[in-house]
PDB file of C-alpha atoms in Angstrom:
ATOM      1  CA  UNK Q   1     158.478-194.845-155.552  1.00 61.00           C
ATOM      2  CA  UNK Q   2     159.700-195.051-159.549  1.00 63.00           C
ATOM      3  CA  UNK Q   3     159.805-197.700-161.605  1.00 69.00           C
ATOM      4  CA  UNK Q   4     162.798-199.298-160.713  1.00 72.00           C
ATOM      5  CA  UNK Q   5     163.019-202.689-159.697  1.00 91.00           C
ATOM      6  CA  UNK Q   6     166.471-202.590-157.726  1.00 97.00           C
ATOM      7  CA  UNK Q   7     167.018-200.237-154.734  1.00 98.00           C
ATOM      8  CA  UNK Q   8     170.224-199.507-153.083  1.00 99.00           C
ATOM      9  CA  UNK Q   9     170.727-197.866-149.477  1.00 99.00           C
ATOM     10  CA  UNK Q  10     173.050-195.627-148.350  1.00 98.00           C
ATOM     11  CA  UNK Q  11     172.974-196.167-144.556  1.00 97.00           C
ATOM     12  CA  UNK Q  12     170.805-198.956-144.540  1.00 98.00           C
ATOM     13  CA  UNK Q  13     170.943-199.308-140.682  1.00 97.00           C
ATOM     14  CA  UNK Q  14     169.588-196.369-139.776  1.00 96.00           C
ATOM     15  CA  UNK Q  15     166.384-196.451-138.119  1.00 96.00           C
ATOM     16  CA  UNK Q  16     164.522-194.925-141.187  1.00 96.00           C
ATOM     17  CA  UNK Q  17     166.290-196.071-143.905  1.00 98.00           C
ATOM     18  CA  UNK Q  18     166.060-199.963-142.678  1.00 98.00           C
ATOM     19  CA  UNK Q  19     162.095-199.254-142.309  1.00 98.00           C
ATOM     20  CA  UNK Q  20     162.174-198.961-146.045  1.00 98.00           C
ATOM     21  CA  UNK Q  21     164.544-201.423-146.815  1.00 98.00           C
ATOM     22  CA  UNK Q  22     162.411-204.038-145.467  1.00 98.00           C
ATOM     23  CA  UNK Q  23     159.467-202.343-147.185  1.00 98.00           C
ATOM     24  CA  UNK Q  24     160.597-202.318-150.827  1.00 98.00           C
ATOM     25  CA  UNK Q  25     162.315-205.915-150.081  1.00 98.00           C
ATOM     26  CA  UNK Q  26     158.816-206.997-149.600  1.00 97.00           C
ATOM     27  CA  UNK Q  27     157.094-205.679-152.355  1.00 96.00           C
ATOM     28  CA  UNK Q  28     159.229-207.733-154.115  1.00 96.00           C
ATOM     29  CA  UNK Q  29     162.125-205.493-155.072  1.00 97.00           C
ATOM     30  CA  UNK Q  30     165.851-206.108-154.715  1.00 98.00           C
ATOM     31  CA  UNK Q  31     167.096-204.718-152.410  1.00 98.00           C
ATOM     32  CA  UNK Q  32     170.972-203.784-151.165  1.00 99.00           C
ATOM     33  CA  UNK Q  33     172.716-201.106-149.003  1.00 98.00           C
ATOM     34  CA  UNK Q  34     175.539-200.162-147.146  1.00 98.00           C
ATOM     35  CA  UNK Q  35     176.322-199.265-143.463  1.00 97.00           C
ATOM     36  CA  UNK Q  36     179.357-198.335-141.869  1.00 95.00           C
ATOM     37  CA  UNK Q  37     178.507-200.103-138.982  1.00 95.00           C
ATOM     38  CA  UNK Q  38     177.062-203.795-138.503  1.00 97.00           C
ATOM     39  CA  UNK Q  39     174.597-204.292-136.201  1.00 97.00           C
ATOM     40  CA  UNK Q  40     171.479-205.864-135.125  1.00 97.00           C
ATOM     41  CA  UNK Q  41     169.403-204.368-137.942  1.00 97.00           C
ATOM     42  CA  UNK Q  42     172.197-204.913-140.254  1.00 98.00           C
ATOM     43  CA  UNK Q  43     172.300-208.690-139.612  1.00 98.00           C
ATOM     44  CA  UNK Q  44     168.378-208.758-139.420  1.00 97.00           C
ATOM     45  CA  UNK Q  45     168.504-207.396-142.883  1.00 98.00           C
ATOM     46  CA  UNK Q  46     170.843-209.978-144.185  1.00 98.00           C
ATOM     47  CA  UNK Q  47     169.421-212.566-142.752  1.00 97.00           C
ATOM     48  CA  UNK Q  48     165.645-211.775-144.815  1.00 96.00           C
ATOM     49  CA  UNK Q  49     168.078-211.863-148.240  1.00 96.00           C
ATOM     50  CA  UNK Q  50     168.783-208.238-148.122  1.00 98.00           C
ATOM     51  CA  UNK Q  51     172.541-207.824-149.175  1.00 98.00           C
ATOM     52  CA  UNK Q  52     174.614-205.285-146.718  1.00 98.00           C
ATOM     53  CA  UNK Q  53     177.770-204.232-146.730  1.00 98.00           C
ATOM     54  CA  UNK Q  54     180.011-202.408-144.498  1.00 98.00           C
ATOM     55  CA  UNK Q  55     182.759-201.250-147.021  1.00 97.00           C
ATOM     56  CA  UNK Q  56     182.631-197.464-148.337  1.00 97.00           C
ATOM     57  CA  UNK Q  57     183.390-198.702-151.890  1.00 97.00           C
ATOM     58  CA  UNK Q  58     182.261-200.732-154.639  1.00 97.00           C
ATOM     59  CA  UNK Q  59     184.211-204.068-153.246  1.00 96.00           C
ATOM     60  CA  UNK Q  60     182.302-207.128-153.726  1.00 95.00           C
ATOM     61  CA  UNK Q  61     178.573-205.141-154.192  1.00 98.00           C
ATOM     62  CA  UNK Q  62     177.048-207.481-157.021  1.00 98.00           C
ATOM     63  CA  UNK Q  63     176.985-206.149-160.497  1.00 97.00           C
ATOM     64  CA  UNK Q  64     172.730-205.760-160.278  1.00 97.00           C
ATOM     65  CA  UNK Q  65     173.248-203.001-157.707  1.00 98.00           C
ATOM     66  CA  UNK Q  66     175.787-201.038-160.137  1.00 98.00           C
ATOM     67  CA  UNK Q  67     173.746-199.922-162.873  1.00 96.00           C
ATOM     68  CA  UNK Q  68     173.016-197.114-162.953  1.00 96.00           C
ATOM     69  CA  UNK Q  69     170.114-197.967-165.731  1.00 95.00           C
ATOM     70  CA  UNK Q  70     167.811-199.837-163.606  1.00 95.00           C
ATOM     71  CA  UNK Q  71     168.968-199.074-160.036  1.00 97.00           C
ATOM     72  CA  UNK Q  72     167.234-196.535-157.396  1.00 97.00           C
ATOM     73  CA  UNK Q  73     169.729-194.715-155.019  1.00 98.00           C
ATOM     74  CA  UNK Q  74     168.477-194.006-151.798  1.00 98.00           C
ATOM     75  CA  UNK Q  75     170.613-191.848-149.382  1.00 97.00           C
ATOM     76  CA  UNK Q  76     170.142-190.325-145.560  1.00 92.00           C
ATOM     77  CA  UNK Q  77     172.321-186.953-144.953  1.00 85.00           C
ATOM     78  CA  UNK Q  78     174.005-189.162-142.112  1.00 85.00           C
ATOM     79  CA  UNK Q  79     175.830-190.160-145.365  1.00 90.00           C
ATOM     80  CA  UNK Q  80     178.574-187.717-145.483  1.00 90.00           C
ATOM     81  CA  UNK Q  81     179.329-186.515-149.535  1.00 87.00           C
ATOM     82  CA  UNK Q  82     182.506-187.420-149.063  1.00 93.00           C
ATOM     83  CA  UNK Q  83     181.758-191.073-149.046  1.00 96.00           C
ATOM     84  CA  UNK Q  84     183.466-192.865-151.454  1.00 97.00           C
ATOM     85  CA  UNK Q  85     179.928-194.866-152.971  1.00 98.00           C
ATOM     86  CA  UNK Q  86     178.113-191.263-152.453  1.00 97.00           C
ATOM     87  CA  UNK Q  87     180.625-189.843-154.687  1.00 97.00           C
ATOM     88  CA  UNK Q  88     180.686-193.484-157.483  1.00 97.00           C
ATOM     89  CA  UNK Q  89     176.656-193.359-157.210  1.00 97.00           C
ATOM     90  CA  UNK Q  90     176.808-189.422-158.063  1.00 96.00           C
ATOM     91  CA  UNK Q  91     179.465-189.395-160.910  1.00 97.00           C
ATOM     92  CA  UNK Q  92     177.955-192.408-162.625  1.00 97.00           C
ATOM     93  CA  UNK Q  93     174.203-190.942-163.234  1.00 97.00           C
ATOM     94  CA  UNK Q  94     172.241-193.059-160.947  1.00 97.00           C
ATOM     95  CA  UNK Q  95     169.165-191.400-160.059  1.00 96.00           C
ATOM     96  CA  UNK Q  96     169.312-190.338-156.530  1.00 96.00           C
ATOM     97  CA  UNK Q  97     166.491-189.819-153.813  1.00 97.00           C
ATOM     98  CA  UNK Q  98     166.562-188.693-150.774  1.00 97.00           C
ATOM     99  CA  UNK Q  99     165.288-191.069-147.710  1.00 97.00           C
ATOM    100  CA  UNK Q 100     162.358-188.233-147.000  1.00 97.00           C
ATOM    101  CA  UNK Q 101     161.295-187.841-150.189  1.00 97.00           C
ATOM    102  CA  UNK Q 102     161.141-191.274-151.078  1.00 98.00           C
ATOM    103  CA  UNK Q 103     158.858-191.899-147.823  1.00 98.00           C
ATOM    104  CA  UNK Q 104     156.761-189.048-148.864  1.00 98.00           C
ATOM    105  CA  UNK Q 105     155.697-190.165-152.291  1.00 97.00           C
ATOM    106  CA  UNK Q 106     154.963-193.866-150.662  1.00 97.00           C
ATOM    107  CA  UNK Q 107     152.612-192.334-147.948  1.00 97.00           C
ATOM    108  CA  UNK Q 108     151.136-189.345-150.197  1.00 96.00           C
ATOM    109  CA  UNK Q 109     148.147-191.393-151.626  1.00 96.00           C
ATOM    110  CA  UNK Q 110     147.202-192.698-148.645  1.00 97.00           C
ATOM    111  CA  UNK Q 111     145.242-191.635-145.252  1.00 97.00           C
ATOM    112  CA  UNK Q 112     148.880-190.671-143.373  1.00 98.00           C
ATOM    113  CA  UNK Q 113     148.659-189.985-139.437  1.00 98.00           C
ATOM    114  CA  UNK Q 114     152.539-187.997-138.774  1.00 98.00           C
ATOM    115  CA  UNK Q 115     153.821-187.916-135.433  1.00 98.00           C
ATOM    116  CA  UNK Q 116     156.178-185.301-135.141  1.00 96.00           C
ATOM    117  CA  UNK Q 117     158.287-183.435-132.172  1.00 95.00           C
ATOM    118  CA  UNK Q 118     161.192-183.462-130.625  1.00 93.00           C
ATOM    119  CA  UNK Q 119     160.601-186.059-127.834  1.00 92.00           C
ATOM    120  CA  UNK Q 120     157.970-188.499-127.862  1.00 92.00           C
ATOM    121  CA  UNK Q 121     157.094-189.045-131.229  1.00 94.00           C
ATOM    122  CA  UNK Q 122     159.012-193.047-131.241  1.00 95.00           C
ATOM    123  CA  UNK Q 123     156.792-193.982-128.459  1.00 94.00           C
ATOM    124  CA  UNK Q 124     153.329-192.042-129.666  1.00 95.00           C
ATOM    125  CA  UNK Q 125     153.550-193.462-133.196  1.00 97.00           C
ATOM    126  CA  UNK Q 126     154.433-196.792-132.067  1.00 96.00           C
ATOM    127  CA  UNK Q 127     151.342-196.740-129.510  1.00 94.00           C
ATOM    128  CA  UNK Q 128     149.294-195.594-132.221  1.00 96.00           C
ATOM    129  CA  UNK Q 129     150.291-198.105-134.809  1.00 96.00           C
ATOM    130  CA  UNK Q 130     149.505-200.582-131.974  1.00 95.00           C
ATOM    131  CA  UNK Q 131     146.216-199.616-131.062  1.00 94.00           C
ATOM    132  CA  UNK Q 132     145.337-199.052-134.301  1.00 95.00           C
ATOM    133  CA  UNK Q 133     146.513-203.132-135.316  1.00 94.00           C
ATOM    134  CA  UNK Q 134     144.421-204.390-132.202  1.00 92.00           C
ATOM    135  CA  UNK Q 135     141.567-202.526-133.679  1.00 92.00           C
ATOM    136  CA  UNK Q 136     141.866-204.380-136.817  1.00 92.00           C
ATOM    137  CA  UNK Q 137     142.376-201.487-138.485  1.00 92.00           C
ATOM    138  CA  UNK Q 138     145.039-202.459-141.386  1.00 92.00           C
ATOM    139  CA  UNK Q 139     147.838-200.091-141.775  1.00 96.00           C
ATOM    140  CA  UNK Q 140     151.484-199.681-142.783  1.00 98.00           C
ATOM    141  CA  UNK Q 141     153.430-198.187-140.113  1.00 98.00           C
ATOM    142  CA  UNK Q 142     156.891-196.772-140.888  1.00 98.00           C
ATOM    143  CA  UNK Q 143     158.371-196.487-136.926  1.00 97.00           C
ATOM    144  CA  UNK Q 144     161.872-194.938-135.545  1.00 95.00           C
ATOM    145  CA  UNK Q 145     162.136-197.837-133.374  1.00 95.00           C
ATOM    146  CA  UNK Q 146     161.857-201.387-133.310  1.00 95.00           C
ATOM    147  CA  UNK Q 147     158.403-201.727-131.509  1.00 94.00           C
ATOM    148  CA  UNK Q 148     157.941-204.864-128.901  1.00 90.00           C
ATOM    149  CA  UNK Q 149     154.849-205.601-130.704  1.00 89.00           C
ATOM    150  CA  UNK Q 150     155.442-205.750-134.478  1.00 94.00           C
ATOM    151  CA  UNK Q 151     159.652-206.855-133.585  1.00 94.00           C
ATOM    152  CA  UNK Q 152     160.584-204.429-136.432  1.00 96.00           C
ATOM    153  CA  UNK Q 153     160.039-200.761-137.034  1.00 97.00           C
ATOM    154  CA  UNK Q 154     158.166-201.605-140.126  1.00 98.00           C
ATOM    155  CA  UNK Q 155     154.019-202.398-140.122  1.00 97.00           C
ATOM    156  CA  UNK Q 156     153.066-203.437-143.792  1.00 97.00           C
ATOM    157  CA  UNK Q 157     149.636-204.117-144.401  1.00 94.00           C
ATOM    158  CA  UNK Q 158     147.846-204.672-147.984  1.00 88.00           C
ATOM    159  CA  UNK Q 159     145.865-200.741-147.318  1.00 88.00           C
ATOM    160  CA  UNK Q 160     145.736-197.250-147.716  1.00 93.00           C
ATOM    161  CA  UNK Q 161     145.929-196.141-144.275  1.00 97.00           C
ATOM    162  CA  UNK Q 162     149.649-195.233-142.952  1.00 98.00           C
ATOM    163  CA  UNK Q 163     151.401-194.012-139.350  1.00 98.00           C
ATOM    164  CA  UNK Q 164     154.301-192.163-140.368  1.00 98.00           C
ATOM    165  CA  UNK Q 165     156.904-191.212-137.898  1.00 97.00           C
ATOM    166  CA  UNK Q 166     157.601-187.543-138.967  1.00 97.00           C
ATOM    167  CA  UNK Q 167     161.430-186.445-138.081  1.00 94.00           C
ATOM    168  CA  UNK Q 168     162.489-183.194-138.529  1.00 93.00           C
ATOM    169  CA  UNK Q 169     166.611-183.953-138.999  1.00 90.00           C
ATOM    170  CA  UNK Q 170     167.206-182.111-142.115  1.00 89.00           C
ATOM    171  CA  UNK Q 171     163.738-180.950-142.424  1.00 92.00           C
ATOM    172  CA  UNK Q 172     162.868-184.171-143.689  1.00 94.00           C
ATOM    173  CA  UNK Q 173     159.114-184.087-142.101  1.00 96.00           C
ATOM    174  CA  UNK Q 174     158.276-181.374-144.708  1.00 97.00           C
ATOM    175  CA  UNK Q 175     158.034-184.088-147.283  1.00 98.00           C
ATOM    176  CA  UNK Q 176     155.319-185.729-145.627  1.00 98.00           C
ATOM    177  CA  UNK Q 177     151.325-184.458-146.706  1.00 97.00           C
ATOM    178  CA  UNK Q 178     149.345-185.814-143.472  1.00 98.00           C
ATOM    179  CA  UNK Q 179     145.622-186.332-142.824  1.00 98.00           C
ATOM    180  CA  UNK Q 180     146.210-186.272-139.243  1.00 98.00           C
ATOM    181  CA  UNK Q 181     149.422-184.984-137.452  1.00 98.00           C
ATOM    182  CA  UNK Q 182     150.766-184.618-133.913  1.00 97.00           C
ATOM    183  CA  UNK Q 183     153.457-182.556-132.485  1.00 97.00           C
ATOM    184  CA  UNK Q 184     154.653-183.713-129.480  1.00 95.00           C
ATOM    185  CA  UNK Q 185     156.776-181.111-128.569  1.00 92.00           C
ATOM    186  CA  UNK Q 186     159.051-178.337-129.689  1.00 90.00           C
ATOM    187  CA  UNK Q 187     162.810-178.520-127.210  1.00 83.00           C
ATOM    188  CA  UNK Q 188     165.506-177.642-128.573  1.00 72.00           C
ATOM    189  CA  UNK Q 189     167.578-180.026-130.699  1.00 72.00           C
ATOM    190  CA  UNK Q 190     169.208-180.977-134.441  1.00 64.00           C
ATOM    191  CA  UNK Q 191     170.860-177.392-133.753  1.00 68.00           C
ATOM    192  CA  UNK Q 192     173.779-178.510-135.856  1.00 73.00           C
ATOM    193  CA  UNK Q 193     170.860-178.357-138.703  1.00 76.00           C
ATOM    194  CA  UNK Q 194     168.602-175.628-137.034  1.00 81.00           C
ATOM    195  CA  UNK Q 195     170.918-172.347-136.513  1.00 82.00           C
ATOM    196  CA  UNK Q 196     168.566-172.450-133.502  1.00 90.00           C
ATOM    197  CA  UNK Q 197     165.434-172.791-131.766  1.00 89.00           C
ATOM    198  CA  UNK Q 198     163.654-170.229-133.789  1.00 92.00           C
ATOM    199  CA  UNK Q 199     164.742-171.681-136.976  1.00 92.00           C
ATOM    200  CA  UNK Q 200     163.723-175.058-135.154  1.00 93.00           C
ATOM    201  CA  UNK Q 201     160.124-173.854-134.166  1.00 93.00           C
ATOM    202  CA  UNK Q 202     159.494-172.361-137.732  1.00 94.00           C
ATOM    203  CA  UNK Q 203     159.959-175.985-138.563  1.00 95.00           C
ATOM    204  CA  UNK Q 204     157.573-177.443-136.811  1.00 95.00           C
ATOM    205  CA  UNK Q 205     155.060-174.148-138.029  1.00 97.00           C
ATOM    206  CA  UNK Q 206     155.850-175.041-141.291  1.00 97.00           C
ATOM    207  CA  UNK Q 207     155.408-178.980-140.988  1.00 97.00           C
ATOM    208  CA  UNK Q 208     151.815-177.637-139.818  1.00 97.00           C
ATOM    209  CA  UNK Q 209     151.025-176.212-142.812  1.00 96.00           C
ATOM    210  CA  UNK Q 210     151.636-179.573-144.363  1.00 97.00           C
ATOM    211  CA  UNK Q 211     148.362-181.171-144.099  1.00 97.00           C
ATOM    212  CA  UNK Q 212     145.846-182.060-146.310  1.00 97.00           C
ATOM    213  CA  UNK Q 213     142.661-180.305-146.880  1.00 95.00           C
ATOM    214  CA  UNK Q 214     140.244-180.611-143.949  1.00 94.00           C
ATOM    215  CA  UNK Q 215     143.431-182.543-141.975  1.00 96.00           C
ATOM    216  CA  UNK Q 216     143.484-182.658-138.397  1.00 96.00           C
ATOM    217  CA  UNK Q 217     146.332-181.074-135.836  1.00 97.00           C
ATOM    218  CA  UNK Q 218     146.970-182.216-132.283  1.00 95.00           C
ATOM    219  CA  UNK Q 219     149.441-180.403-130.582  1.00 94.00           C
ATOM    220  CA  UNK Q 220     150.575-180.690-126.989  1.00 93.00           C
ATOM    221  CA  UNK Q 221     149.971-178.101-124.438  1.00 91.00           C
ATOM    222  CA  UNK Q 222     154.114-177.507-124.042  1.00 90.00           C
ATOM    223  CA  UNK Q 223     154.123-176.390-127.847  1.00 92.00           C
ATOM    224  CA  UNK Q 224     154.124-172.443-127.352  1.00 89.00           C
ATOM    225  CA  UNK Q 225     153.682-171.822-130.888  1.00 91.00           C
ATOM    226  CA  UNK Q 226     150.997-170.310-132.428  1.00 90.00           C
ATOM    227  CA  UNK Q 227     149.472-173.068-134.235  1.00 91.00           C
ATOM    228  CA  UNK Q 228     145.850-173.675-134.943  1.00 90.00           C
ATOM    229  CA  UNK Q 229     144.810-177.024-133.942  1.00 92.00           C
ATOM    230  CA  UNK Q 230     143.343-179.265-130.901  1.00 92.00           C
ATOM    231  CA  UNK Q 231     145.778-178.817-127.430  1.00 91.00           C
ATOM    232  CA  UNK Q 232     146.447-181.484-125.150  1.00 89.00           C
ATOM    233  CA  UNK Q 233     147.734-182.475-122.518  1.00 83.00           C
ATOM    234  CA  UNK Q 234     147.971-183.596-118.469  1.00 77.00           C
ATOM    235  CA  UNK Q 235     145.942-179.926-117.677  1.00 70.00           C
ATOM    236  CA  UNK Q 236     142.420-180.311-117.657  1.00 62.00           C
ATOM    237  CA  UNK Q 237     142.071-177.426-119.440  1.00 65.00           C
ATOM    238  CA  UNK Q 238     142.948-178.587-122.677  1.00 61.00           C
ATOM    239  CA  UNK Q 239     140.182-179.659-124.775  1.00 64.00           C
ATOM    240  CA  UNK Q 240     141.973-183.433-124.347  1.00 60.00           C
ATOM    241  CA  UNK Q 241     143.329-184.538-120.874  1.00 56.00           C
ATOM    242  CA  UNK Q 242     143.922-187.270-118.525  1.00 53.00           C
ATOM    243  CA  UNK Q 243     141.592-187.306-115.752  1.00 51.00           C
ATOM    244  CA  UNK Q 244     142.358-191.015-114.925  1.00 49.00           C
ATOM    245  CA  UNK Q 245     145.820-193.352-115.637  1.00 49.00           C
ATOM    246  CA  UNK Q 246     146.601-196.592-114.527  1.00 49.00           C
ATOM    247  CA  UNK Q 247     149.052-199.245-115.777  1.00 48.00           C
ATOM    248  CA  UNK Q 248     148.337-203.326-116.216  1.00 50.00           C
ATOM    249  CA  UNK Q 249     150.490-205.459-117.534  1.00 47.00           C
ATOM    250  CA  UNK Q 250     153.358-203.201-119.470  1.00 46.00           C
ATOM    251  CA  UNK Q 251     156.718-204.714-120.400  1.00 48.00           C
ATOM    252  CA  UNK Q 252     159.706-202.978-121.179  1.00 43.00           C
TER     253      UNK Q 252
END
């Protein structure tokens, strides 16, 4: 975070960038963005106060969000540079921050679990910011889904204890510093950003090498990299398993 007050968000809608969206609107900040789509988070947005809009120029955004003096840009590579606000924001001198990197400097100071891989990581982080809630364990949860639980993909909690749902589109998990991390697994995907798999997999080694001093690494058994850190997995050979599984009372 800086010390701006004002924050605007190119492609607030996404899944990430609306997480924090909702979490500098309620620390108090204004808050503003722009989507080329509406949609459900787009209206749920607007309707907390947040202002949106949906045209690729500076049409009707309210003075506050045009300065570049006292105004935070916030941008997701979805955002293509040709983008007629990408290019206003740029030419005018606002100071402009990657979505990653602004996620990473919010979660650095505090006790960060990352799930990342290339399937599963939605569902494990969300489970894990759930079971860690029901615990009473107070945490801030930044989710790439809208979780049935919390009804947003956004957990804030007044604490130092964060779930962080690492994604490695455009490498942006490397700006994460975990305590605890998870890779879920390692397929084959984002190849128009990976050259491919290799590059992919030396990704995931890297985002690894991320954690803090004396942090903790699970990995799942399908992971065939070379990675120190605890296995698991449906074989009982892995140091964690699952001997027994039974379902009560799920809802989709």
């Amino acid at each position: 975070m800086t010390d701006k007050k004002t924050y605007f968000f190119l492609g607030i809608g996404g899944i990430g960038m609306s997480a924090l969206a909702r979490y500098c609107f309620l620390k108090g900040l204004q808050v503003g963005g722009y989507d080329a789509t509406a949609s459900e988070i787009t209206e749920d947005l607007a309707s907390l106060g947040i202002f949106v809009s949906h045209t690729d120029g500076t049409e009707g955004i309210p003075s506050s969000f045009l300065d570049p003096e006292h105004v935070q840009l916030v941008y997701t590579p979805a955002v293509p540079e040709k983008s007629v606000l990408f290019s206003y924001f740029k030419t005018k001198g606002f100071r402009m921050q990657k979505r990653a990197a602004m996620l990473g400097g919010i979660t650095r100071d505090s006790f960060s679990f990352a799930v990342g891989g290339t399937h599963g990581k939605t569902t494990t982080s969300s489970i894990l910011a759930h079971l860690l809630d029901h615990a009473g364990v107070g945490i801030t949860a930044f989710l790439g889904g809208i979780s049935n639980n919390f009804n947003s993909n956004l957990l804030l909690k007044d604490t130092a204890i964060s779930v962080i749902e690492a994604d490695e589109f455009d490498r942006s998990f490397l700006q994460l510093s975990p305590n605890v991390a998870c890779i879920t697994g390692t397929d084959a995907d984002h190849l128009d950003i990976y050259e491919n798999k290799a590059a992919l997999e030396a990704a995931f080694v890297d985002f690894s090498q991320r954690l803090k001093p004396d942090g903790t690494l699970f990995v799942h058994e399908s992971v065939g990299l070379d990675i120190p850190g605890i296995r698991y997995g449906l074989s009982q050979t892995q140091p964690i398993g699952l001997k027994i599984f039974t379902t009560r009372m799920l809802r989709p």
